[in-house]
PDB file of C-alpha atoms in Angstrom:
ATOM      1  CA  GLN A 116     145.593 124.480  84.185  1.00 84.00           C
ATOM      2  CA  VAL A 117     148.646 122.380  83.403  1.00 92.00           C
ATOM      3  CA  GLN A 118     148.882 118.617  83.827  1.00 96.00           C
ATOM      4  CA  LEU A 119     152.230 116.969  84.534  1.00 97.00           C
ATOM      5  CA  VAL A 120     153.149 113.307  84.033  1.00 97.00           C
ATOM      6  CA  GLU A 121     156.510 111.937  85.142  1.00 96.00           C
ATOM      7  CA  SER A 122     158.248 108.879  83.760  1.00 96.00           C
ATOM      8  CA  GLY A 123     161.646 107.231  83.873  1.00 97.00           C
ATOM      9  CA  GLY A 124     161.953 106.196  87.493  1.00 95.00           C
ATOM     10  CA  GLY A 125     163.124 102.763  88.518  1.00 97.00           C
ATOM     11  CA  LEU A 126     165.748 100.714  90.324  1.00 98.00           C
ATOM     12  CA  VAL A 127     169.429 101.332  89.686  1.00 98.00           C
ATOM     13  CA  GLN A 128     172.680 100.429  91.393  1.00 98.00           C
ATOM     14  CA  ALA A 129     174.788 103.053  93.108  1.00 98.00           C
ATOM     15  CA  GLY A 130     176.931 104.867  90.570  1.00 98.00           C
ATOM     16  CA  GLY A 131     174.399 104.326  87.830  1.00 98.00           C
ATOM     17  CA  SER A 132     172.230 106.764  85.892  1.00 98.00           C
ATOM     18  CA  LEU A 133     168.570 107.431  85.261  1.00 98.00           C
ATOM     19  CA  ARG A 134     166.747 110.005  83.179  1.00 98.00           C
ATOM     20  CA  LEU A 135     163.427 111.329  84.382  1.00 98.00           C
ATOM     21  CA  SER A 136     160.987 113.032  82.064  1.00 98.00           C
ATOM     22  CA  CYS A 137     157.999 115.253  82.705  1.00 97.00           C
ATOM     23  CA  ALA A 138     155.398 115.729  80.001  1.00 97.00           C
ATOM     24  CA  ALA A 139     153.279 118.850  80.358  1.00 96.00           C
ATOM     25  CA  SER A 140     149.897 119.551  78.819  1.00 93.00           C
ATOM     26  CA  GLY A 141     147.052 121.997  79.206  1.00 90.00           C
ATOM     27  CA  GLY A 142     149.125 125.130  79.540  1.00 82.00           C
ATOM     28  CA  THR A 143     151.580 127.373  77.753  1.00 86.00           C
ATOM     29  CA  PHE A 144     154.737 125.426  78.553  1.00 87.00           C
ATOM     30  CA  ARG A 145     157.205 128.166  77.726  1.00 87.00           C
ATOM     31  CA  ARG A 146     155.638 130.453  80.339  1.00 91.00           C
ATOM     32  CA  TYR A 147     156.218 128.087  83.221  1.00 94.00           C
ATOM     33  CA  ASN A 148     159.111 127.851  85.599  1.00 96.00           C
ATOM     34  CA  MET A 149     159.751 124.114  85.925  1.00 96.00           C
ATOM     35  CA  GLY A 150     161.546 121.965  88.410  1.00 98.00           C
ATOM     36  CA  TRP A 151     162.024 118.729  90.298  1.00 98.00           C
ATOM     37  CA  PHE A 152     161.483 117.986  93.939  1.00 98.00           C
ATOM     38  CA  ARG A 153     161.827 114.750  95.875  1.00 98.00           C
ATOM     39  CA  GLN A 154     160.402 113.224  98.999  1.00 98.00           C
ATOM     40  CA  THR A 155     161.159 110.260 101.231  1.00 97.00           C
ATOM     41  CA  PRO A 156     158.814 108.818 103.865  1.00 95.00           C
ATOM     42  CA  GLY A 157     158.576 110.960 106.964  1.00 94.00           C
ATOM     43  CA  LYS A 158     160.395 113.900 105.415  1.00 96.00           C
ATOM     44  CA  GLU A 159     159.253 117.068 103.729  1.00 96.00           C
ATOM     45  CA  ARG A 160     159.450 117.460  99.995  1.00 97.00           C
ATOM     46  CA  GLU A 161     162.782 119.011  99.045  1.00 97.00           C
ATOM     47  CA  PHE A 162     163.993 121.007  96.090  1.00 98.00           C
ATOM     48  CA  VAL A 163     166.277 119.249  93.608  1.00 98.00           C
ATOM     49  CA  ALA A 164     166.596 121.417  90.498  1.00 98.00           C
ATOM     50  CA  ARG A 165     164.781 124.061  88.509  1.00 98.00           C
ATOM     51  CA  MET A 166     164.848 125.714  85.128  1.00 97.00           C
ATOM     52  CA  ASN A 167     163.036 129.007  84.731  1.00 95.00           C
ATOM     53  CA  TRP A 168     161.182 129.972  81.582  1.00 92.00           C
ATOM     54  CA  SER A 169     164.234 132.088  80.693  1.00 92.00           C
ATOM     55  CA  GLY A 170     166.546 129.082  80.838  1.00 93.00           C
ATOM     56  CA  THR A 171     168.175 129.951  84.146  1.00 96.00           C
ATOM     57  CA  THR A 172     168.945 126.856  86.197  1.00 97.00           C
ATOM     58  CA  ALA A 173     169.518 126.161  89.857  1.00 97.00           C
ATOM     59  CA  TYR A 174     170.424 123.005  91.740  1.00 98.00           C
ATOM     60  CA  ALA A 175     170.414 121.792  95.301  1.00 98.00           C
ATOM     61  CA  ASP A 176     173.964 121.435  96.598  1.00 98.00           C
ATOM     62  CA  PHE A 177     173.576 117.687  97.032  1.00 97.00           C
ATOM     63  CA  VAL A 178     173.036 117.131  93.279  1.00 97.00           C
ATOM     64  CA  LYS A 179     175.391 119.704  91.786  1.00 96.00           C
ATOM     65  CA  GLY A 180     177.727 118.108  89.293  1.00 97.00           C
ATOM     66  CA  ARG A 181     175.644 114.944  89.133  1.00 98.00           C
ATOM     67  CA  PHE A 182     172.179 115.990  87.904  1.00 98.00           C
ATOM     68  CA  THR A 183     171.303 118.087  84.866  1.00 98.00           C
ATOM     69  CA  ILE A 184     167.922 119.640  84.167  1.00 98.00           C
ATOM     70  CA  SER A 185     166.741 120.462  80.673  1.00 97.00           C
ATOM     71  CA  ARG A 186     163.552 121.316  78.842  1.00 95.00           C
ATOM     72  CA  ASP A 187     162.306 121.115  75.285  1.00 94.00           C
ATOM     73  CA  SER A 188     159.522 123.570  74.599  1.00 91.00           C
ATOM     74  CA  ALA A 189     158.888 122.036  71.169  1.00 92.00           C
ATOM     75  CA  ILE A 190     157.538 118.878  72.817  1.00 93.00           C
ATOM     76  CA  ASN A 191     156.514 120.368  76.195  1.00 94.00           C
ATOM     77  CA  THR A 192     158.887 118.121  78.109  1.00 96.00           C
ATOM     78  CA  MET A 193     161.317 118.639  80.940  1.00 97.00           C
ATOM     79  CA  SER A 194     164.005 116.129  81.860  1.00 98.00           C
ATOM     80  CA  LEU A 195     166.372 115.386  84.710  1.00 98.00           C
ATOM     81  CA  GLN A 196     169.511 113.435  83.879  1.00 98.00           C
ATOM     82  CA  MET A 197     170.782 111.821  87.063  1.00 98.00           C
ATOM     83  CA  ASN A 198     174.331 110.441  87.082  1.00 98.00           C
ATOM     84  CA  SER A 199     176.503 108.974  89.820  1.00 98.00           C
ATOM     85  CA  LEU A 200     173.433 108.057  91.793  1.00 98.00           C
ATOM     86  CA  LYS A 201     173.755 107.352  95.498  1.00 98.00           C
ATOM     87  CA  PRO A 202     171.499 105.343  97.835  1.00 98.00           C
ATOM     88  CA  GLU A 203     170.512 108.614  99.513  1.00 97.00           C
ATOM     89  CA  ASP A 204     169.005 109.757  96.208  1.00 98.00           C
ATOM     90  CA  THR A 205     166.269 107.183  96.733  1.00 98.00           C
ATOM     91  CA  ALA A 206     162.958 109.054  96.806  1.00 98.00           C
ATOM     92  CA  VAL A 207     159.781 109.823  94.933  1.00 98.00           C
ATOM     93  CA  TYR A 208     160.611 112.524  92.425  1.00 98.00           C
ATOM     94  CA  TYR A 209     157.994 115.106  91.521  1.00 98.00           C
ATOM     95  CA  CYS A 210     157.751 117.391  88.541  1.00 98.00           C
ATOM     96  CA  ALA A 211     156.647 120.934  89.358  1.00 97.00           C
ATOM     97  CA  ALA A 212     155.452 123.902  87.319  1.00 96.00           C
ATOM     98  CA  ASP A 213     154.541 127.426  88.259  1.00 95.00           C
ATOM     99  CA  THR A 214     154.086 130.690  86.395  1.00 92.00           C
ATOM    100  CA  SER A 215     155.380 132.514  89.460  1.00 91.00           C
ATOM    101  CA  ILE A 216     158.976 132.475  90.623  1.00 89.00           C
ATOM    102  CA  ARG A 217     157.879 130.689  93.795  1.00 92.00           C
ATOM    103  CA  LEU A 218     158.237 127.134  92.574  1.00 93.00           C
ATOM    104  CA  GLY A 219     157.083 124.807  95.321  1.00 92.00           C
ATOM    105  CA  SER A 220     154.524 127.203  96.762  1.00 93.00           C
ATOM    106  CA  SER A 221     150.763 126.837  96.978  1.00 91.00           C
ATOM    107  CA  SER A 222     150.373 127.964  93.362  1.00 92.00           C
ATOM    108  CA  THR A 223     152.599 125.183  92.022  1.00 95.00           C
ATOM    109  CA  TYR A 224     151.255 122.361  89.895  1.00 96.00           C
ATOM    110  CA  TRP A 225     152.573 118.887  90.691  1.00 97.00           C
ATOM    111  CA  GLY A 226     152.869 115.601  88.936  1.00 97.00           C
ATOM    112  CA  GLN A 227     151.995 112.340  90.658  1.00 97.00           C
ATOM    113  CA  GLY A 228     155.613 111.398  91.189  1.00 97.00           C
ATOM    114  CA  THR A 229     157.936 108.635  90.047  1.00 98.00           C
ATOM    115  CA  GLN A 230     159.899 106.332  92.345  1.00 98.00           C
ATOM    116  CA  VAL A 231     163.682 106.255  92.118  1.00 98.00           C
ATOM    117  CA  THR A 232     165.450 103.554  94.101  1.00 98.00           C
ATOM    118  CA  VAL A 233     169.240 103.346  94.272  1.00 98.00           C
ATOM    119  CA  SER A 234     170.669 100.147  95.704  1.00 98.00           C
ATOM    120  CA  SER A 235     174.039  99.995  97.413  1.00 94.00           C
TER     121      SER A 235
END
């Protein structure tokens, strides 16, 4: 079973940048499809970005060109570089891992989340 710990959230002004990290332990990191989701109060958790074990990436339309996902299997860490942040990016961001392609399903492992707040 894999454990995920996020870090790097905080308060930033609109137009600024933050880098989130997700440290994984307890599993074979290179076998996992990894990703980021986010959630705001009263809304469902939504997909942000993913990187499969093969290196294939995908992004939600609302972050394309602004966010970049990466992973370093040598240190079992995944990152999300967030640039040109907007107030609507304010949310709790969750790290996710799954050996299946269905990231975000019932088989997905989740971190505890890290708060990102973007002020206008």
